[in-house]
mmCIF file of C-alpha atoms in Angstrom:
data_model
loop_
_atom_site.group_PDB
_atom_site.id
_atom_site.type_symbol
_atom_site.label_atom_id
_atom_site.label_comp_id
_atom_site.label_asym_id
_atom_site.label_seq_id
_atom_site.Cartn_x
_atom_site.Cartn_y
_atom_site.Cartn_z
ATOM 1 C CA MET A 1 -0.684 -6.293 -3.104
ATOM 2 C CA ARG A 2 0.365 -2.962 -3.468
ATOM 3 C CA VAL A 3 4.712 -2.036 -2.511
ATOM 4 C CA LEU A 4 5.677 1.484 -2.523
ATOM 5 C CA VAL A 5 9.605 1.966 -3.705
ATOM 6 C CA ALA A 6 11.947 4.637 -3.156
ATOM 7 C CA GLU A 7 14.554 4.888 -5.296
ATOM 8 C CA ASP A 8 16.482 8.378 -6.949
ATOM 9 C CA ASP A 9 18.991 5.832 -9.285
ATOM 10 C CA ARG A 10 17.229 4.782 -12.112
ATOM 11 C CA ALA A 11 18.672 1.771 -13.234
ATOM 12 C CA LEU A 12 18.072 -0.308 -10.256
ATOM 13 C CA ARG A 13 14.155 1.430 -9.738
ATOM 14 C CA ASP A 14 13.351 0.308 -13.475
ATOM 15 C CA VAL A 15 14.937 -3.192 -11.638
ATOM 16 C CA LEU A 16 12.529 -3.329 -8.709
ATOM 17 C CA GLU A 17 10.016 -2.313 -10.557
ATOM 18 C CA ARG A 18 9.963 -5.377 -13.496
ATOM 19 C CA GLY A 19 11.204 -7.548 -10.869
ATOM 20 C CA LEU A 20 8.760 -6.856 -8.039
ATOM 21 C CA GLN A 21 5.657 -6.519 -11.427
ATOM 22 C CA GLU A 22 6.417 -10.249 -12.363
ATOM 23 C CA ALA A 23 6.456 -11.142 -8.503
ATOM 24 C CA GLY A 24 2.887 -10.244 -8.808
ATOM 25 C CA TYR A 25 2.900 -6.722 -7.059
ATOM 26 C CA ALA A 26 1.600 -3.997 -7.874
ATOM 27 C CA VAL A 27 4.672 -0.761 -7.506
ATOM 28 C CA ASP A 28 4.787 2.585 -7.039
ATOM 29 C CA SER A 29 7.680 3.600 -7.794
ATOM 30 C CA VAL A 30 8.762 7.643 -6.640
ATOM 31 C CA ILE A 31 12.301 8.846 -6.883
ATOM 32 C CA ASP A 32 12.825 11.328 -4.357
ATOM 33 C CA GLY A 33 12.682 11.416 -0.106
ATOM 34 C CA VAL A 34 9.411 13.961 -0.185
ATOM 35 C CA ALA A 35 7.441 11.875 -2.623
ATOM 36 C CA ALA A 36 8.121 9.111 -0.733
ATOM 37 C CA GLU A 37 6.828 10.446 3.024
ATOM 38 C CA SER A 38 3.964 11.571 0.671
ATOM 39 C CA ALA A 39 3.005 8.328 -0.288
ATOM 40 C CA LEU A 40 3.056 6.466 2.410
ATOM 41 C CA ARG A 41 0.669 9.120 4.215
ATOM 42 C CA ALA A 42 -1.786 8.994 1.430
ATOM 43 C CA ARG A 43 -1.721 5.388 0.843
ATOM 44 C CA ASP A 44 -2.246 2.104 2.458
ATOM 45 C CA TYR A 45 0.582 0.283 1.550
ATOM 46 C CA GLU A 46 1.607 -4.068 2.408
ATOM 47 C CA VAL A 47 4.618 -3.323 2.303
ATOM 48 C CA ALA A 48 7.070 -0.402 1.286
ATOM 49 C CA ILE A 49 11.250 0.098 0.268
ATOM 50 C CA LEU A 50 13.268 2.448 0.794
ATOM 51 C CA ASP A 51 16.642 3.498 -0.535
ATOM 52 C CA TRP A 52 18.359 5.516 2.398
ATOM 53 C CA ARG A 53 20.304 8.506 0.251
ATOM 54 C CA MET A 54 17.574 9.777 -1.737
ATOM 55 C CA PRO A 55 16.929 13.844 -2.791
ATOM 56 C CA VAL A 56 16.091 16.231 -0.115
ATOM 57 C CA LEU A 57 14.890 13.335 2.222
ATOM 58 C CA SER A 58 17.243 10.715 3.385
ATOM 59 C CA GLY A 59 15.606 7.479 3.970
ATOM 60 C CA VAL A 60 15.927 7.201 7.575
ATOM 61 C CA GLU A 61 13.967 10.905 7.684
ATOM 62 C CA VAL A 62 11.068 9.632 5.716
ATOM 63 C CA ILE A 63 10.754 6.964 7.816
ATOM 64 C CA GLU A 64 10.711 9.192 11.131
ATOM 65 C CA ARG A 65 8.390 11.197 9.861
ATOM 66 C CA ALA A 66 6.148 8.652 8.287
ATOM 67 C CA ARG A 67 5.664 7.020 12.126
ATOM 68 C CA GLY A 68 5.459 10.256 14.060
ATOM 69 C CA ALA A 69 2.483 10.456 11.516
ATOM 70 C CA GLY A 70 1.241 7.302 12.461
ATOM 71 C CA VAL A 71 1.951 5.276 9.785
ATOM 72 C CA HIS A 72 2.822 0.678 10.408
ATOM 73 C CA THR A 73 3.344 -0.079 6.595
ATOM 74 C CA PRO A 74 6.188 -2.626 7.085
ATOM 75 C CA ILE A 75 9.160 -0.960 5.238
ATOM 76 C CA LEU A 76 12.389 -2.136 3.805
ATOM 77 C CA LEU A 77 16.206 0.036 3.823
ATOM 78 C CA LEU A 78 18.162 -0.370 1.432
ATOM 79 C CA THR A 79 21.970 0.815 2.000
ATOM 80 C CA ALA A 80 24.869 0.644 1.171
ATOM 81 C CA ARG A 81 26.006 1.671 4.943
ATOM 82 C CA ASP A 82 26.671 -1.832 7.076
ATOM 83 C CA THR A 83 28.538 -0.850 9.103
ATOM 84 C CA PRO A 84 27.225 -1.775 13.156
ATOM 85 C CA THR A 85 25.888 1.921 13.809
ATOM 86 C CA ASP A 86 24.147 2.521 10.407
ATOM 87 C CA ARG A 87 22.111 -0.288 11.093
ATOM 88 C CA VAL A 88 21.367 0.907 14.729
ATOM 89 C CA GLN A 89 20.290 3.796 13.470
ATOM 90 C CA GLY A 90 17.664 2.774 10.430
ATOM 91 C CA LEU A 91 16.047 0.633 13.200
ATOM 92 C CA ASN A 92 15.546 2.830 15.651
ATOM 93 C CA ALA A 93 14.767 5.466 13.000
ATOM 94 C CA GLY A 94 11.617 2.679 12.307
ATOM 95 C CA ALA A 95 12.857 0.684 9.280
ATOM 96 C CA ASP A 96 11.571 -3.201 9.906
ATOM 97 C CA ASP A 97 14.045 -4.614 7.256
ATOM 98 C CA TYR A 98 17.572 -3.377 6.628
ATOM 99 C CA LEU A 99 19.322 -5.142 3.236
ATOM 100 C CA ILE A 100 22.712 -4.308 1.985
ATOM 101 C CA LYS A 101 23.415 -3.124 -1.776
ATOM 102 C CA PRO A 102 24.381 -4.880 -3.844
ATOM 103 C CA PHE A 103 21.691 -7.410 -3.273
ATOM 104 C CA ASP A 104 20.110 -10.654 -4.064
ATOM 105 C CA PHE A 105 16.918 -9.916 -5.434
ATOM 106 C CA ALA A 106 15.397 -13.872 -4.291
ATOM 107 C CA GLU A 107 16.286 -12.544 -1.803
ATOM 108 C CA LEU A 108 14.979 -8.907 -0.975
ATOM 109 C CA LEU A 109 11.408 -10.857 -2.061
ATOM 110 C CA ALA A 110 12.021 -13.272 0.840
ATOM 111 C CA ARG A 111 12.398 -10.355 3.694
ATOM 112 C CA LEU A 112 10.060 -8.631 1.573
ATOM 113 C CA ASN A 113 6.926 -11.953 2.623
ATOM 114 C CA ALA A 114 8.621 -12.303 5.635
ATOM 115 C CA LEU A 115 7.858 -8.765 6.445
ATOM 116 C CA GLN A 116 4.375 -9.166 5.753
ATOM 117 C CA ARG A 117 3.925 -12.413 7.866
ATOM 118 C CA ARG A 118 4.666 -10.258 10.484
ATOM 119 C CA PRO A 119 1.289 -9.916 12.613
ATOM 120 C CA ALA A 120 1.972 -7.458 14.130
ATOM 121 C CA LEU A 121 3.276 -6.045 10.847
ATOM 122 C CA ARG A 122 -0.220 -7.148 9.151
ATOM 123 C CA LEU A 123 -2.278 -3.787 7.467
ATOM 124 C CA GLY A 124 -3.999 -4.056 11.171
ATOM 125 C CA ASN A 125 -7.869 -5.297 12.292
ATOM 126 C CA GLU A 126 -10.836 -6.119 10.340
ATOM 127 C CA LEU A 127 -12.477 -3.368 9.332
ATOM 128 C CA TYR A 128 -16.256 -2.513 10.142
ATOM 129 C CA CYS A 129 -19.153 -0.894 8.519
ATOM 130 C CA GLY A 130 -22.221 -1.560 9.738
ATOM 131 C CA ASP A 131 -22.773 -5.758 9.412
ATOM 132 C CA LEU A 132 -20.538 -4.769 6.643
ATOM 133 C CA ARG A 133 -16.840 -6.657 7.728
ATOM 134 C CA PHE A 134 -13.447 -6.912 6.460
ATOM 135 C CA ASP A 135 -9.839 -8.667 7.176
ATOM 136 C CA PRO A 136 -7.533 -7.265 4.869
ATOM 137 C CA ARG A 137 -5.308 -9.825 6.554
ATOM 138 C CA THR A 138 -7.365 -13.106 4.769
ATOM 139 C CA GLN A 139 -9.325 -10.273 1.977
ATOM 140 C CA GLN A 140 -11.950 -12.099 3.732
ATOM 141 C CA CYS A 141 -15.699 -10.115 3.232
ATOM 142 C CA SER A 142 -18.979 -11.008 4.596
ATOM 143 C CA VAL A 143 -22.474 -9.336 5.239
ATOM 144 C CA SER A 144 -24.502 -10.510 8.670
ATOM 145 C CA ASP A 145 -21.573 -13.118 8.427
ATOM 146 C CA GLN A 146 -22.645 -14.584 5.106
ATOM 147 C CA ALA A 147 -18.948 -14.977 3.003
ATOM 148 C CA ILE A 148 -18.887 -12.577 -0.057
ATOM 149 C CA GLY A 149 -16.982 -13.085 -2.405
ATOM 150 C CA LEU A 150 -14.677 -10.315 -4.117
ATOM 151 C CA THR A 151 -11.927 -9.930 -6.679
ATOM 152 C CA MET A 152 -8.590 -9.066 -6.297
ATOM 153 C CA THR A 153 -9.601 -5.245 -7.374
ATOM 154 C CA GLU A 154 -12.734 -5.144 -5.765
ATOM 155 C CA SER A 155 -11.304 -6.035 -2.067
ATOM 156 C CA ALA A 156 -8.906 -4.209 -2.722
ATOM 157 C CA ILE A 157 -11.139 -0.851 -3.075
ATOM 158 C CA LEU A 158 -13.586 -1.841 -0.507
ATOM 159 C CA GLU A 159 -10.546 -1.840 1.822
ATOM 160 C CA LEU A 160 -9.632 1.697 0.908
ATOM 161 C CA LEU A 161 -13.266 3.094 0.642
ATOM 162 C CA MET A 162 -13.573 1.273 4.723
ATOM 163 C CA ARG A 163 -10.462 3.024 5.413
ATOM 164 C CA ARG A 164 -11.452 6.202 5.241
ATOM 165 C CA SER A 165 -15.101 5.978 5.864
ATOM 166 C CA PRO A 166 -16.735 8.172 6.040
ATOM 167 C CA LEU A 167 -14.590 10.329 4.203
ATOM 168 C CA VAL A 168 -14.258 10.577 0.631
ATOM 169 C CA VAL A 169 -12.177 8.683 -1.283
ATOM 170 C CA SER A 170 -11.318 10.555 -5.160
ATOM 171 C CA ARG A 171 -11.123 8.091 -8.487
ATOM 172 C CA GLU A 172 -7.922 9.324 -8.565
ATOM 173 C CA ALA A 173 -7.001 7.558 -4.527
ATOM 174 C CA ILE A 174 -8.927 4.995 -5.687
ATOM 175 C CA SER A 175 -6.962 4.314 -8.996
ATOM 176 C CA HIS A 176 -3.739 4.223 -7.522
ATOM 177 C CA HIS A 177 -4.457 1.731 -4.827
ATOM 178 C CA ALA A 178 -6.135 -1.025 -7.182
ATOM 179 C CA TRP A 179 -4.757 -0.439 -10.154
ATOM 180 C CA GLN A 180 -0.578 -0.636 -11.757
ATOM 181 C CA GLN A 181 0.436 2.493 -12.928
ATOM 182 C CA THR A 182 0.868 1.452 -16.477
ATOM 183 C CA TYR A 183 -3.614 1.238 -16.429
ATOM 184 C CA ARG A 184 -4.375 4.540 -14.231
ATOM 185 C CA THR A 185 -5.226 6.558 -16.843
ATOM 186 C CA ALA A 186 -7.817 4.040 -18.679
ATOM 187 C CA ALA A 187 -9.223 3.244 -14.914
ATOM 188 C CA SER A 188 -11.860 6.367 -15.121
ATOM 189 C CA ASN A 189 -14.559 4.071 -16.113
ATOM 190 C CA THR A 190 -13.369 0.952 -14.805
ATOM 191 C CA ILE A 191 -14.301 1.824 -11.289
ATOM 192 C CA GLU A 192 -17.080 2.708 -11.587
ATOM 193 C CA ALA A 193 -18.251 -0.916 -13.020
ATOM 194 C CA HIS A 194 -16.292 -1.672 -10.210
ATOM 195 C CA ILE A 195 -17.872 -0.049 -7.408
ATOM 196 C CA ALA A 196 -21.938 -0.797 -9.517
ATOM 197 C CA ARG A 197 -20.272 -4.705 -8.931
ATOM 198 C CA LEU A 198 -19.339 -4.083 -5.165
ATOM 199 C CA ARG A 199 -22.695 -2.018 -4.062
ATOM 200 C CA SER A 200 -24.357 -4.955 -5.553
ATOM 201 C CA LYS A 201 -22.263 -8.258 -4.372
ATOM 202 C CA LEU A 202 -23.302 -5.560 -0.974
ATOM 203 C CA GLY A 203 -26.800 -6.252 -1.334
ATOM 204 C CA ALA A 204 -28.994 -5.316 1.642
ATOM 205 C CA SER A 205 -26.521 -4.774 4.034
ATOM 206 C CA THR A 206 -26.346 -1.420 6.874
ATOM 207 C CA ALA A 207 -23.522 -0.445 4.851
ATOM 208 C CA GLU A 208 -23.051 1.359 1.390
ATOM 209 C CA ILE A 209 -21.221 3.513 -0.847
ATOM 210 C CA GLN A 210 -22.616 6.396 -1.602
ATOM 211 C CA THR A 211 -21.753 8.416 -5.014
ATOM 212 C CA VAL A 212 -19.833 12.119 -4.669
ATOM 213 C CA ARG A 213 -20.427 13.883 -6.542
ATOM 214 C CA GLY A 214 -17.337 15.483 -8.946
ATOM 215 C CA LEU A 215 -15.537 13.960 -5.790
ATOM 216 C CA GLY A 216 -15.548 10.524 -5.401
ATOM 217 C CA TYR A 217 -17.476 7.868 -3.167
ATOM 218 C CA ARG A 218 -17.114 7.215 0.571
ATOM 219 C CA MET A 219 -18.030 4.661 2.701
ATOM 220 C CA THR A 220 -21.074 4.922 4.874
ATOM 221 C CA GLU A 221 -23.489 3.182 7.086
ATOM 222 C CA ARG A 222 -27.523 3.504 5.572
#
């Protein structure tokens, strides 16, 4: 599961990164609103955590822009502002939940889990390409109604390719989506191995993963 953390306070950002990684999340972290908006537009996250007060663009402004661009990622807004007016403003902007600083980390994890359990906030309906089916909610994959077993990394790569189909997805985008930040620089050769295994598992599916030389990969129907 991948989460975006947008927080300009380095100490709090470090705490969030460590705690979320220990809880099993892959974490992308940014320090300002512009970077947060860019990340939300470019990648699919299970959930995002945004600080209200950030440089350049506030968390509320990021949420408004992201929702206006059709981004449906569940968003938890962090802030020290705790008046009813503030809460209403944040929720009306498109935040899905609201947590007041200082907070207990266990509560933050519980809220993230709750956001991901809400049916309306899940990643979306089943993805299709030819006879290939993938359900982001259950991580179940099938070809011609025959179940295909995938690892978590393979599932992440397949989901990204199917969501972007028939567009080309760069190796960098795949690396960002499927691997921890600390492994990204070493993931280039590994991507090819995972793509090869995916192709083998998809077998005679009418969907295929094409290599676009110098650019990346794309999912298309034969």
